Amino acid sequence: MSARLEFALAHPAPSGDNASMSASPAISSAESMRAEKRAAAGNSVLAAVVITALKTVVGFTTGSLGILSEAAHSGLDLIAALLTYFSVRVSDKPADADHQYGHGKIENFSAFVETGLLLITCVWIVYEAVLRLFFRRIEIDPTIPAFAVMLFSMAVDWWRSRVLGRIARKYDSQALEADALHFSTDIWSAGVVVLGLLLVLAGRAYRVDWLSDSDPIAALLVAAAVVSVSWRLARRTVDALLDAAPPGVRSQIQDVVSRVDGILEVDRIRIRRAGNRYFADLTVGLARRVTFQRSGQVAAAVTDAVHRILPNADVTVQPLPRAQRSENIFDRIRAVATQRNLNVHDISVQDLAGRLHVEQHIELDERMTLKQAHDQVTELEAGLQRDVPEISSILTHIESEPATIERSEELVSDAVLVQRLKAAAAHFPEILDVHEFVIKRVRGRLYISCHCTLSDDLSLARVHDIQTELEIRFKQDAPELFRVLIHPEPSTDNRR
């Protein structure tokens, strides 16, 4: 079973005065957002109270079903505005232990409730309109106050739909957007009612009886407009409550993430919305020999890529190790070791009469006992033969991985020893120069290091062979040496 790694990317907070300076703009911006949203929602509530009261009074005094339907519509708008006001106040609360994704869903729920209220309004309007058209005739008395109230309502709805729309777009608030959509539609529905009242007046003036039905017909048109708005709003709110991904966004994220260096595949993308905040959860495939640190770097790059599509999204990236088709047997050996958090090097693979034999070095904590180290190596070798069945035999050289800082007792100056080692290096025609000898005594043993200049175009395999042979030659000519470290340099670099 593949191991699964999940990264939560966090940035440390700055300290001191810098922390205050960096935090203040963010806090100020958040407070400004909350204040603007609440002010817009509060003003909408006040406007809805005034408009609903005026329409109700004029509707009953005139007997106009169109105006009464508008009053009912405005009454439900008032309830919706109250819901929006309270949902905006709650949605801006930060995440807590019981609501890890924040409180943004309350805006989506508020919009859903508004949709239900609008549909109830439509049912009542249609019922009353059918009664007045076919079963119960009511005389309409269009008055100047009726026209004044409707025109005043249209002006107020135009003003608050613009204000709410601007704040909704600025902060991506679905609840405020729903209110803005309501009130922009109210302008047209109120206009239809005014037209119906004008037609009633025209019917009386010109004695055209069928024009007296203009008022209930206007009410039906209002209902149709409300149904249209409700349907669009219902689809959006239900999508938000059911965590539907925004149209086209998933494919855009798939495209940008797949181009991130190191990504082999994009296994899963999940997007959900809560209020004005998006949450993106991605699972991506990386080469299984990639280090843990490199996985973190790739996860950060994926997060940046997602932010190009959803700028303020909360992104979680889960990398999964994947085997590549281009892996050779050395890659597969290292991958098995890496899976067990072990470091192997100096891997050698020999073909012995059609059977593969592997020799490798492994570094283990120097504080382990031989039994503990041997058990770990045995488990690794068994895993290698299980995952790489071509291998018939394995020999592992166990090295101690330092866990303590060694203290150098002294730096040794020995010109004779240096000359002896330079003479030994002269036997290698590829070696152009040896220099910067450093001799130290550590725990009573001699350590020596030097720099070795070689031709630029030598292969790395040949360089390693020369280093190994030179180390052996140094120890042959100076048996007192305990450890030899040779640093190779290209000739062009050494000429600087």
PDB file of N, CA, C and O in Angstrom, residues 4 250 254 257 263-270 281-286 318-320 322:
ATOM      1  N   ARG A   4       0.865   7.769   2.248  1.00  0.00           N
ATOM      2  CA  ARG A   4       0.200   9.010   1.857  1.00  0.00           C
ATOM      3  C   ARG A   4       0.736  10.132   2.724  1.00  0.00           C
ATOM      4  O   ARG A   4       0.762  10.029   3.944  1.00  0.00           O
ATOM      5  N   ARG A 250     -12.755  23.350 -12.162  1.00  0.00           N
ATOM      6  CA  ARG A 250     -11.987  22.120 -11.955  1.00  0.00           C
ATOM      7  C   ARG A 250     -11.036  21.864 -13.121  1.00  0.00           C
ATOM      8  O   ARG A 250      -9.866  21.504 -12.911  1.00  0.00           O
ATOM      9  N   GLN A 254      -7.018  21.675 -13.013  1.00  0.00           N
ATOM     10  CA  GLN A 254      -6.346  20.493 -13.555  1.00  0.00           C
ATOM     11  C   GLN A 254      -5.247  20.907 -14.543  1.00  0.00           C
ATOM     12  O   GLN A 254      -4.144  20.369 -14.525  1.00  0.00           O
ATOM     13  N   VAL A 257      -2.235  22.888 -12.613  1.00  0.00           N
ATOM     14  CA  VAL A 257      -1.490  22.026 -11.686  1.00  0.00           C
ATOM     15  C   VAL A 257      -0.678  20.980 -12.445  1.00  0.00           C
ATOM     16  O   VAL A 257       0.449  20.653 -12.059  1.00  0.00           O
ATOM     17  N   ILE A 263       5.067  17.216 -11.057  1.00  0.00           N
ATOM     18  CA  ILE A 263       3.764  16.546 -10.972  1.00  0.00           C
ATOM     19  C   ILE A 263       3.663  15.487 -12.067  1.00  0.00           C
ATOM     20  O   ILE A 263       3.793  15.788 -13.253  1.00  0.00           O
ATOM     21  N   LEU A 264       3.432  14.234 -11.666  1.00  0.00           N
ATOM     22  CA  LEU A 264       3.250  13.158 -12.635  1.00  0.00           C
ATOM     23  C   LEU A 264       1.786  13.011 -13.038  1.00  0.00           C
ATOM     24  O   LEU A 264       1.481  12.677 -14.189  1.00  0.00           O
ATOM     25  N   GLU A 265       0.885  13.241 -12.086  1.00  0.00           N
ATOM     26  CA  GLU A 265      -0.539  13.123 -12.370  1.00  0.00           C
ATOM     27  C   GLU A 265      -1.330  13.922 -11.337  1.00  0.00           C
ATOM     28  O   GLU A 265      -0.840  14.169 -10.231  1.00  0.00           O
ATOM     29  N   VAL A 266      -2.523  14.339 -11.729  1.00  0.00           N
ATOM     30  CA  VAL A 266      -3.454  14.962 -10.797  1.00  0.00           C
ATOM     31  C   VAL A 266      -4.553  13.946 -10.553  1.00  0.00           C
ATOM     32  O   VAL A 266      -5.397  13.693 -11.411  1.00  0.00           O
ATOM     33  N   ASP A 267      -4.500  13.325  -9.383  1.00  0.00           N
ATOM     34  CA  ASP A 267      -5.366  12.182  -9.104  1.00  0.00           C
ATOM     35  C   ASP A 267      -6.781  12.608  -8.720  1.00  0.00           C
ATOM     36  O   ASP A 267      -7.752  11.991  -9.110  1.00  0.00           O
ATOM     37  N   ARG A 268      -6.888  13.699  -7.946  1.00  0.00           N
ATOM     38  CA  ARG A 268      -8.221  14.106  -7.477  1.00  0.00           C
ATOM     39  C   ARG A 268      -8.236  15.607  -7.208  1.00  0.00           C
ATOM     40  O   ARG A 268      -7.263  16.164  -6.687  1.00  0.00           O
ATOM     41  N   ILE A 269      -9.343  16.242  -7.572  1.00  0.00           N
ATOM     42  CA  ILE A 269      -9.559  17.654  -7.259  1.00  0.00           C
ATOM     43  C   ILE A 269     -10.964  17.789  -6.686  1.00  0.00           C
ATOM     44  O   ILE A 269     -11.932  17.384  -7.326  1.00  0.00           O
ATOM     45  N   ARG A 270     -11.065  18.334  -5.500  1.00  0.00           N
ATOM     46  CA  ARG A 270     -12.371  18.569  -4.887  1.00  0.00           C
ATOM     47  C   ARG A 270     -12.449  20.034  -4.463  1.00  0.00           C
ATOM     48  O   ARG A 270     -11.530  20.536  -3.824  1.00  0.00           O
ATOM     49  N   ASP A 281      -9.183  20.748  -2.363  1.00  0.00           N
ATOM     50  CA  ASP A 281      -8.477  19.568  -1.848  1.00  0.00           C
ATOM     51  C   ASP A 281      -7.948  18.793  -3.051  1.00  0.00           C
ATOM     52  O   ASP A 281      -8.738  18.321  -3.875  1.00  0.00           O
ATOM     53  N   LEU A 282      -6.624  18.673  -3.164  1.00  0.00           N
ATOM     54  CA  LEU A 282      -6.015  18.028  -4.322  1.00  0.00           C
ATOM     55  C   LEU A 282      -5.140  16.859  -3.894  1.00  0.00           C
ATOM     56  O   LEU A 282      -4.452  16.930  -2.869  1.00  0.00           O
ATOM     57  N   THR A 283      -5.152  15.799  -4.686  1.00  0.00           N
ATOM     58  CA  THR A 283      -4.233  14.678  -4.532  1.00  0.00           C
ATOM     59  C   THR A 283      -3.427  14.573  -5.817  1.00  0.00           C
ATOM     60  O   THR A 283      -3.995  14.469  -6.903  1.00  0.00           O
ATOM     61  N   VAL A 284      -2.100  14.643  -5.677  1.00  0.00           N
ATOM     62  CA  VAL A 284      -1.224  14.655  -6.852  1.00  0.00           C
ATOM     63  C   VAL A 284      -0.187  13.542  -6.731  1.00  0.00           C
ATOM     64  O   VAL A 284       0.207  13.150  -5.627  1.00  0.00           O
ATOM     65  N   GLY A 285       0.252  13.020  -7.874  1.00  0.00           N
ATOM     66  CA  GLY A 285       1.267  11.963  -7.899  1.00  0.00           C
ATOM     67  C   GLY A 285       2.657  12.543  -8.131  1.00  0.00           C
ATOM     68  O   GLY A 285       2.852  13.360  -9.036  1.00  0.00           O
ATOM     69  N   LEU A 286       3.608  12.120  -7.298  1.00  0.00           N
ATOM     70  CA  LEU A 286       5.007  12.514  -7.441  1.00  0.00           C
ATOM     71  C   LEU A 286       5.860  11.259  -7.590  1.00  0.00           C
ATOM     72  O   LEU A 286       5.456  10.166  -7.172  1.00  0.00           O
ATOM     73  N   GLN A 318      -2.246  16.834  -1.142  1.00  0.00           N
ATOM     74  CA  GLN A 318      -1.836  15.515  -0.638  1.00  0.00           C
ATOM     75  C   GLN A 318      -1.037  14.786  -1.716  1.00  0.00           C
ATOM     76  O   GLN A 318      -1.601  14.310  -2.688  1.00  0.00           O
ATOM     77  N   PRO A 319       0.296  14.714  -1.568  1.00  0.00           N
ATOM     78  CA  PRO A 319       1.106  14.018  -2.571  1.00  0.00           C
ATOM     79  C   PRO A 319       1.089  12.505  -2.350  1.00  0.00           C
ATOM     80  O   PRO A 319       1.098  12.033  -1.210  1.00  0.00           O
ATOM     81  N   LEU A 320       1.070  11.761  -3.440  1.00  0.00           N
ATOM     82  CA  LEU A 320       1.149  10.302  -3.382  1.00  0.00           C
ATOM     83  C   LEU A 320       2.371   9.832  -4.171  1.00  0.00           C
ATOM     84  O   LEU A 320       2.621  10.328  -5.270  1.00  0.00           O
ATOM     85  N   ARG A 322       4.517   7.706  -6.681  1.00  0.00           N
ATOM     86  CA  ARG A 322       4.197   6.945  -7.882  1.00  0.00           C
ATOM     87  C   ARG A 322       5.479   6.440  -8.544  1.00  0.00           C
ATOM     88  O   ARG A 322       6.482   7.144  -8.602  1.00  0.00           O
TER      89      ARG A 322
END
